[in-house]
Tab-separated table of C-alpha atoms and ligand atoms in Angstrom:
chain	number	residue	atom	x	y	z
A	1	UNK	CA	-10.317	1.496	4.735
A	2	UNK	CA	-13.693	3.396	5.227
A	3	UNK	CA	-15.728	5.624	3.316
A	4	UNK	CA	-17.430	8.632	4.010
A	5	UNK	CA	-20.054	9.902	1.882
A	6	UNK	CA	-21.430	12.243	4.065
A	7	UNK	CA	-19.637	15.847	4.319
A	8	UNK	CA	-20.825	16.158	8.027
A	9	UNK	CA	-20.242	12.484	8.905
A	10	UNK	CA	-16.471	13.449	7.618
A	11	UNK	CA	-15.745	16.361	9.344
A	12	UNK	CA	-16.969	14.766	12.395
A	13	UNK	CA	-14.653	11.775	11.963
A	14	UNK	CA	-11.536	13.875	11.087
A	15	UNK	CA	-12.573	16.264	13.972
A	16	UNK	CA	-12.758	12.935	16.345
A	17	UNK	CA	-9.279	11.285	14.780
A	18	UNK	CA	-7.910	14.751	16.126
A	19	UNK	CA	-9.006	14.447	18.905
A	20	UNK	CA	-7.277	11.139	19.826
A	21	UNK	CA	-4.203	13.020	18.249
A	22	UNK	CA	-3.863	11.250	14.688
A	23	UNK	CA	-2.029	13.679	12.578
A	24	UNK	CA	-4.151	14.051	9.252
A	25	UNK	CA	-3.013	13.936	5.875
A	26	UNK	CA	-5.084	14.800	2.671
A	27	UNK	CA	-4.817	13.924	-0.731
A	28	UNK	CA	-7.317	15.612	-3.078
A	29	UNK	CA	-8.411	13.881	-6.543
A	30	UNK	CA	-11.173	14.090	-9.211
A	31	UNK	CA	-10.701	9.950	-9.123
A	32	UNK	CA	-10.158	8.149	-12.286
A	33	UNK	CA	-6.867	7.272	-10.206
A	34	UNK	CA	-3.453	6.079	-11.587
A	35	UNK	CA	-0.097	5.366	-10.122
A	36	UNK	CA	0.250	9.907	-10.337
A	37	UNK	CA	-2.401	9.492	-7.516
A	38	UNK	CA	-1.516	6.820	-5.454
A	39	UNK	CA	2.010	8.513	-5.271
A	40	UNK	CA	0.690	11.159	-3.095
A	41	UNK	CA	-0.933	8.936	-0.723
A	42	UNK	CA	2.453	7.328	-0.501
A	43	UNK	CA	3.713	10.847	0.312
A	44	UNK	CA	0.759	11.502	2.703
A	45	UNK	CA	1.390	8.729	4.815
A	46	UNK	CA	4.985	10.331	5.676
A	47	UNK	CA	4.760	11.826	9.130
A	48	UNK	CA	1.107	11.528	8.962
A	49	UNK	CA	-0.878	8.495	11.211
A	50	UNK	CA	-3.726	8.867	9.037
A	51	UNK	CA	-4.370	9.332	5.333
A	52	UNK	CA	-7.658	10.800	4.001
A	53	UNK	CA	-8.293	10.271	-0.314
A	54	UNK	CA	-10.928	12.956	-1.426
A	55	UNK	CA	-12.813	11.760	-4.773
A	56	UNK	CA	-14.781	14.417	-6.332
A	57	UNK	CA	-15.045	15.451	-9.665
A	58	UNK	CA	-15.921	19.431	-9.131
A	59	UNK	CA	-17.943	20.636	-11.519
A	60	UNK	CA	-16.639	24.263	-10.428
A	61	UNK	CA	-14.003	23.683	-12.070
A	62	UNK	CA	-14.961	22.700	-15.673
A	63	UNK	CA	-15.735	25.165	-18.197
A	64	UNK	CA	-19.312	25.164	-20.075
A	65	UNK	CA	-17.746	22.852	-22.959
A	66	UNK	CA	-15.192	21.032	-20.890
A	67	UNK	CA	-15.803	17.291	-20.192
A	68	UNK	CA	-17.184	17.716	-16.929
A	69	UNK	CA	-20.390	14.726	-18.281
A	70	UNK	CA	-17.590	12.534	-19.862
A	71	UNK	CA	-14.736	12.735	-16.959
A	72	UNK	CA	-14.270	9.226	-15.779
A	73	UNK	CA	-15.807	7.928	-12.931
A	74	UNK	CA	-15.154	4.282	-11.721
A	75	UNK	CA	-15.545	4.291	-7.559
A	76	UNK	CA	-15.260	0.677	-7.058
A	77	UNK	CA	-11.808	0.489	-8.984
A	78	UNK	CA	-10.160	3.742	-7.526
A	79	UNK	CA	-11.034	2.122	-3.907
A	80	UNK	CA	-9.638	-0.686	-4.558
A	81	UNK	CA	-6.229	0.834	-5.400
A	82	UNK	CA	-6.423	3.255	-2.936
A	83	UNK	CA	-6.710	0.389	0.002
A	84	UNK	CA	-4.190	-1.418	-1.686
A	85	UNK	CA	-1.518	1.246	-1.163
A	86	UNK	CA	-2.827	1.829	2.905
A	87	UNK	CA	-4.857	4.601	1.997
A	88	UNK	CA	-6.976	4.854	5.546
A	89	UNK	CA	-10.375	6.739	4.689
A	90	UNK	CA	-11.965	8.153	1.539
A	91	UNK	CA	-14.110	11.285	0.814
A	92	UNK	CA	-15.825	10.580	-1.643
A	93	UNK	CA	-19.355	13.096	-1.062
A	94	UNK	CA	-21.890	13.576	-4.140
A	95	UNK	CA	-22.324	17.193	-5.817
A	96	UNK	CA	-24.904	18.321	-4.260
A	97	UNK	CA	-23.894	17.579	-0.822
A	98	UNK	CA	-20.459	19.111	-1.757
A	99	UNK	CA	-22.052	22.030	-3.766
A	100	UNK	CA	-25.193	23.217	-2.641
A	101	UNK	CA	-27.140	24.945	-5.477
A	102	UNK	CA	-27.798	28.058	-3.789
A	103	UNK	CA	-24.054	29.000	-2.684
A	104	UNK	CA	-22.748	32.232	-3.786
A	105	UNK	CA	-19.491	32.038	-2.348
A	106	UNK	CA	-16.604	31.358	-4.112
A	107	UNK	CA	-12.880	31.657	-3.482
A	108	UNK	CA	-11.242	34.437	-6.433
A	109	UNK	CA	-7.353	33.846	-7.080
A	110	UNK	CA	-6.569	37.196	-8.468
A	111	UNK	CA	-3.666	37.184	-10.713
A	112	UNK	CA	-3.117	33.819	-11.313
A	113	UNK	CA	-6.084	33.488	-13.260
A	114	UNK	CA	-5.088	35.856	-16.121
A	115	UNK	CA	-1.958	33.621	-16.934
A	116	UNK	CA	-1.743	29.695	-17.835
A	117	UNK	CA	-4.509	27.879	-17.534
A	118	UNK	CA	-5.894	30.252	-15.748
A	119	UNK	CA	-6.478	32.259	-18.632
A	120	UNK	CA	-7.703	29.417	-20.929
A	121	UNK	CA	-10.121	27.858	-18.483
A	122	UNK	CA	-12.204	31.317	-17.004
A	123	UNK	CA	-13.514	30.630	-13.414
A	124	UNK	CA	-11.015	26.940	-12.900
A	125	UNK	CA	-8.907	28.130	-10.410
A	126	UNK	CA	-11.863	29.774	-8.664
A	127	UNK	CA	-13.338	26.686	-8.761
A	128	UNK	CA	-10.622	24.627	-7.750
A	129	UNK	CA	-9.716	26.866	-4.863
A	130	UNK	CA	-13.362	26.784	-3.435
A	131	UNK	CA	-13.477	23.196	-3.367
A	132	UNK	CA	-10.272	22.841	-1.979
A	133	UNK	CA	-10.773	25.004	0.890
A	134	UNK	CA	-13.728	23.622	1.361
A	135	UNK	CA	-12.094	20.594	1.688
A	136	UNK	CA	-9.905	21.410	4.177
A	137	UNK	CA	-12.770	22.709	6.557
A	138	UNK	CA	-14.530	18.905	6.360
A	139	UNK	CA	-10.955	17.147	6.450
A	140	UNK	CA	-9.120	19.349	8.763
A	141	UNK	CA	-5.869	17.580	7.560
A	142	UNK	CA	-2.764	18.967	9.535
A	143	UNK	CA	-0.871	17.704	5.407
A	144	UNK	CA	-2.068	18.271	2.085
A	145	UNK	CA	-0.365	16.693	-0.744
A	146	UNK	CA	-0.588	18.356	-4.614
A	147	UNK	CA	0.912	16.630	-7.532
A	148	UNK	CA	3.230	19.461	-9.194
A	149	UNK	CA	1.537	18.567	-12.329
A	150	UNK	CA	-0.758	21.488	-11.297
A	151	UNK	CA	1.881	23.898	-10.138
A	152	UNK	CA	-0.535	26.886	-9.173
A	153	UNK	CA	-1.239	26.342	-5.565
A	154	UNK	CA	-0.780	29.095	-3.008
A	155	UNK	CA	-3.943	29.033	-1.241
A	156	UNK	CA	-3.082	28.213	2.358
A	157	UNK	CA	-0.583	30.790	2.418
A	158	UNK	CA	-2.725	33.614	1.328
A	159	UNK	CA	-5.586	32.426	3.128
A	160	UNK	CA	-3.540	31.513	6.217
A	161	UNK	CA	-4.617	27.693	6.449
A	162	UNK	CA	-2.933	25.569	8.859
A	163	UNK	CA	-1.860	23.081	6.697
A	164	UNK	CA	1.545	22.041	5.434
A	165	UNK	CA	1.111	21.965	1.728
A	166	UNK	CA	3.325	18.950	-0.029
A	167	UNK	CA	4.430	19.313	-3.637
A	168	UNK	CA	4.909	15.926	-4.884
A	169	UNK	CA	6.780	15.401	-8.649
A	170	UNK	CA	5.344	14.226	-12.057
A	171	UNK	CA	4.369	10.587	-12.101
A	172	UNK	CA	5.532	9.545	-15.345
A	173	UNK	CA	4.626	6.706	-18.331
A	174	UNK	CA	7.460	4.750	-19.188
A	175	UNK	CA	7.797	6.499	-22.502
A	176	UNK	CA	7.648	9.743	-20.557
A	177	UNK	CA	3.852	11.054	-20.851
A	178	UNK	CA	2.769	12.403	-17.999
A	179	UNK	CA	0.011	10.611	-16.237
A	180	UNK	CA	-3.482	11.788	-16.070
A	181	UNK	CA	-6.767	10.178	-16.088
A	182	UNK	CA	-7.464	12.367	-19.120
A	183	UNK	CA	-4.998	10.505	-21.429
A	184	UNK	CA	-7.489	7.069	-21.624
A	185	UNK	CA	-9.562	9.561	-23.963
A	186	UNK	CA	-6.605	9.843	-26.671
A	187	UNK	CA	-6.480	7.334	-29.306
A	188	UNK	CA	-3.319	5.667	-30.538
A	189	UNK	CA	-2.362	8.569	-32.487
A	190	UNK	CA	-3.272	11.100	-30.652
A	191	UNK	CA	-1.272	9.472	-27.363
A	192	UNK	CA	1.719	9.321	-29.930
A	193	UNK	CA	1.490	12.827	-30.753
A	194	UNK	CA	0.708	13.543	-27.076
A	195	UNK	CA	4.199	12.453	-26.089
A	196	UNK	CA	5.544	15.543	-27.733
A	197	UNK	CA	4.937	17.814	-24.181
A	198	UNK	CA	7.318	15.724	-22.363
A	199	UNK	CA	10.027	15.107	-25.378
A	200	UNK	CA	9.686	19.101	-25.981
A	201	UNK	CA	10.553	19.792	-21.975
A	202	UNK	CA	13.706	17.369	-22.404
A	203	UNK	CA	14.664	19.424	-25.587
A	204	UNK	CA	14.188	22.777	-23.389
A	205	UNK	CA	16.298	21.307	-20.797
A	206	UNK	CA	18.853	20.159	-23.388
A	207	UNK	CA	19.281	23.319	-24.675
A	208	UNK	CA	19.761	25.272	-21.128
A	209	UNK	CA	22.167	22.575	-20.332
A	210	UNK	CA	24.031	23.701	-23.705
A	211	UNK	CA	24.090	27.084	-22.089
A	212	UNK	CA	21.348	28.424	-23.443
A	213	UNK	CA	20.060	31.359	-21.145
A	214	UNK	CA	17.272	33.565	-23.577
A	215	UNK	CA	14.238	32.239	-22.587
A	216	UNK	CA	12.546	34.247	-26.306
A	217	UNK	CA	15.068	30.824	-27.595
A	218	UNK	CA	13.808	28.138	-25.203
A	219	UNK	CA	10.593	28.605	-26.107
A	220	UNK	CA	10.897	28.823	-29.662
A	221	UNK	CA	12.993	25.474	-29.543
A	222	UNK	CA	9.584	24.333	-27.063
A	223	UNK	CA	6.732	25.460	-29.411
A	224	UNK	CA	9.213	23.710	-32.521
A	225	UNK	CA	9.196	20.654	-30.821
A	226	UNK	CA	5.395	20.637	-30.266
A	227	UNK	CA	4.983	21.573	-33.271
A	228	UNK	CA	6.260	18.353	-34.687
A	229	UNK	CA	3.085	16.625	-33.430
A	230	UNK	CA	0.719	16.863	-36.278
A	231	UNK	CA	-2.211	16.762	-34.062
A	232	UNK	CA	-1.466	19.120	-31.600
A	233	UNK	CA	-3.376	22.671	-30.820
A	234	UNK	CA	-1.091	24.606	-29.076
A	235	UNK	CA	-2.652	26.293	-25.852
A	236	UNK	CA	0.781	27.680	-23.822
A	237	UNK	CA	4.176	26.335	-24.100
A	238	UNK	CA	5.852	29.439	-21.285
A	239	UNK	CA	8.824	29.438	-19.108
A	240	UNK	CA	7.677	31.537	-15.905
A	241	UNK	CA	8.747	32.330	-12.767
A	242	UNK	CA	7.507	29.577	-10.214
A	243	UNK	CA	6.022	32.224	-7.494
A	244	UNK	CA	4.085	34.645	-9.515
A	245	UNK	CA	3.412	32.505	-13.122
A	246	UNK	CA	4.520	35.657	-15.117
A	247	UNK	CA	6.808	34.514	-18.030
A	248	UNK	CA	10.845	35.290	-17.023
A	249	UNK	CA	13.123	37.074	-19.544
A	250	UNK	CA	16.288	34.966	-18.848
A	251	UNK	CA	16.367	31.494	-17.356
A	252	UNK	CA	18.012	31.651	-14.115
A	253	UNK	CA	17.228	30.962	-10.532
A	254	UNK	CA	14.325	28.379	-10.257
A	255	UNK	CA	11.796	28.469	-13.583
A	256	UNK	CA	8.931	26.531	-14.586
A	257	UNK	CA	8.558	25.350	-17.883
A	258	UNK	CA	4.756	24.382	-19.091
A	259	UNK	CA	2.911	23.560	-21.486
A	260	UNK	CA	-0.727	23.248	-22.456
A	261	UNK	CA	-2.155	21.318	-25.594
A	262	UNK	CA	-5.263	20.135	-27.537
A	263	UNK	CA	-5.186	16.913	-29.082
A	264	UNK	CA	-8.613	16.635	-30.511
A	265	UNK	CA	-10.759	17.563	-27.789
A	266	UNK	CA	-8.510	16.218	-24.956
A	267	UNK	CA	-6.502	19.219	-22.922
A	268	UNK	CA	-3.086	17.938	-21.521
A	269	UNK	CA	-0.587	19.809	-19.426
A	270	UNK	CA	2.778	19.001	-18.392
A	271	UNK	CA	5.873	21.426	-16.861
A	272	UNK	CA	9.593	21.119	-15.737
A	273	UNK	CA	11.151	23.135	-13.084
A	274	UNK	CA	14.577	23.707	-14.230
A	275	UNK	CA	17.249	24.784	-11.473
A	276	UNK	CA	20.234	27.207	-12.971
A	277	UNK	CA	23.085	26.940	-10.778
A	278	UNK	CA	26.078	28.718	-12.428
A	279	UNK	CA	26.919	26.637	-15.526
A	280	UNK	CA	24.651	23.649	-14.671
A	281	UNK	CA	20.582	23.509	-15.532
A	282	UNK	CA	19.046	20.889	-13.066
A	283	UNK	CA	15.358	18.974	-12.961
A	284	UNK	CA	14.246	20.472	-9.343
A	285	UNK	CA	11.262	20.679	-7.809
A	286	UNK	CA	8.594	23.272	-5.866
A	287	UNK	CA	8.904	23.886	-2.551
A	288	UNK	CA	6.749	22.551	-0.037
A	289	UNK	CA	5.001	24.860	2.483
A	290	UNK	CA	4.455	24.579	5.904
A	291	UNK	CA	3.149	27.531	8.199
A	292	UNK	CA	5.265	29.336	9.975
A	293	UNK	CA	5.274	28.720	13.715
A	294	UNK	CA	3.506	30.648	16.049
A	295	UNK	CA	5.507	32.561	18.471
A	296	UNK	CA	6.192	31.012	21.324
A	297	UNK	CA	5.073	27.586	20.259
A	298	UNK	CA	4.629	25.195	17.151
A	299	UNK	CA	1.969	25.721	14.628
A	300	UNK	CA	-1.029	23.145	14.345
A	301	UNK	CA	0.967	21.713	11.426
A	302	UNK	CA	3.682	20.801	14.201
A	303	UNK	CA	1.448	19.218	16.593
A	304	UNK	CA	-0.503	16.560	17.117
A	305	UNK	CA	-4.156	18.193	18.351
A	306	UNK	CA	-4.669	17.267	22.039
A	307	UNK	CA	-1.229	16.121	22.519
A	308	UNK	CA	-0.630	17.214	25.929
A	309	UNK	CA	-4.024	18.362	26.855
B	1	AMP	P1	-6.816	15.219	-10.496
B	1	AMP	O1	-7.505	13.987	-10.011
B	1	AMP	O2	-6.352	15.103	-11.909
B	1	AMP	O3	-7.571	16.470	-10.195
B	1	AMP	O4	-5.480	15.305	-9.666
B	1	AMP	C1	-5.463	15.178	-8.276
B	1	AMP	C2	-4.069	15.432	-7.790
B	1	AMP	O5	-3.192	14.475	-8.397
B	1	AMP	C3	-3.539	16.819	-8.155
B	1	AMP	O6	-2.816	17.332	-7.039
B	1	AMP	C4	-2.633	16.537	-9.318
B	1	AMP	O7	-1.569	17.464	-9.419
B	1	AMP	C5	-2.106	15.165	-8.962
B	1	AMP	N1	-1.646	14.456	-10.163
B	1	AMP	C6	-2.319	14.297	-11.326
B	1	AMP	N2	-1.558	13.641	-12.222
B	1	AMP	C7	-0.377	13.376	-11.600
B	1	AMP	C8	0.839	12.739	-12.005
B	1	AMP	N3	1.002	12.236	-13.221
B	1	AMP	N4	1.846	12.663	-11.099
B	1	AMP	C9	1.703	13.166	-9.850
B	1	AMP	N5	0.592	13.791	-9.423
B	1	AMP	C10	-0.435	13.890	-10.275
């Protein structure tokens, strides 16, 4: 496995792996990795000959009082897991090589960032989709893989990116808390309480199965559940529509069901996408996306670069 510190050094690798006609997948994390993580490089690595890990915690996308200082870091340790599952390179560039000082340019998600944690954390989803498109102009991957766990991406379609976009599921603990590298903060209480998100989207699913439809109900019988942990600070509990994030009247179709919490200091999310058909209320999952084709031949995302040539 190599690593690439360098952005320029990267972008010249990935632009010389294309060359020899590798297809190129990337899986973007803030480190801190757990088995949530190393899932997507497992999904990477699925039609792709080459799998790139990014590790960068992006301090565009923290808030003033968010834990951008405190956010683990531990290189050595996320390398090591990431060769053990075949991971073949890893981005891992500092800040300022990432994020020059100076830059005024920024990538604005209108919409999405009045809703969810869009509204709760001003400027994230700015900040997250300048980094990421950034990243895909060093990495050049022909794949990128997103854990659903963050279930606002729609960059590369609006922006027209080449780049299939992979929606991978929820990597959960065995007791059902979602993983994320935020949870080592919470003490034994507070990961007690914490296990209220996932125990509140079970109830939510319960009920739909029991034919509940009124999604004013589902979330009441959400924000109850939550409720029952003590320590919780409720920041969203919604049930939206999975395209545009605005909330849905009646549960039908494909929804998404998230939530958002406090517990002390520590934010955690989680969501369900629930699938009605007729009488039954399914776990599904988001759609991948994958550019269309171009006419009269395949899109990049199709085939392999210099195949052919
Ligand atoms: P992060 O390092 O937390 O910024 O996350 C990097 C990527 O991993 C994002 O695409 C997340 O959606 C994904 N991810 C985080 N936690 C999990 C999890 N428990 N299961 C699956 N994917 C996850």
């Amino acid at each position: 496995m190599e690593v690439v510190r360098e952005k320029r050094r990267m972008q010249q690798q990935a632009s010389a792996l294309r060359r020899q006609g590798h297809r190129l997948g990337l899986v973007p994390t803030m480190g801190a990795l757990h088995a949530g993580h190393l899932s997507l490089v497992e999904q990477a690595r699925r039609g792709c000959d080459t799998v790139i890990a990014s590790i960068f915690v992006n301090p565009l996308q923290f808030g003033p009082e968010e834990d951008f200082q405190r956010y683990p870091r531990d290189l050595a340790r996320d390398l090591a897991q990431l060769a053990g599952v075949g991971c073949d390179w890893v981005f891992a560039p500092e800040a300022g090589d990432m994020v020059a000082l100076d830059a005024t340019t920024r990538v604005v998600v209108e919409g999405l960032d009045q809703v969810l944690c869009g509204a709760s954390r001003p400027g994230h989803f700015r900040g997250v989709a300048t980094i990421v498109t950034k990243l895909f102009h060093v990495v050049q991957p022909h794949v990128a893989v997103f854990g659903q766990k963050d279930a606002q991406q729609r960059l590369a379609r609006d922006l027209d990116f080449d780049v299939e976009i992979r929606i991978a599921p929820i990597v959960r603990e065995a007791d059902g808390l979602a993983m994320s590298s935020r949870n080592q903060y919470l003490g034994a209480d507070e990961r007690r309480d914490a296990l209220r998100l996932s125990a509140a989207l079970r109830a939510v699913h319960e009920q739909a199965r029991a034919g509940e439809r009124d999604t004013a109900r589902l979330q009441w019988g959400l924000r109850q559940e939550l409720a029952r942990g003590t320590r919780l600070r409720l920041d969203y509990a919604d049930i939206v529509d999975t395209e545009t994030l605005h909330p849905l009247p009646r549960l039908q179709g494909r929804a998404l069901v998230v939530v958002a919490v406090f517990v002390g200091t520590t934010r955690l999310i989680d969501n369900v996408v629930l699938e009605v058909r007729g009488d039954d209320v399914r776990e599904g999952a988001l759609p991948d996306w994958v550019p269309p084709p171009a006419p009269g031949g395949p899109g990049r995302a199709e085939i392999h670069d210099g195949a052919g040539l």
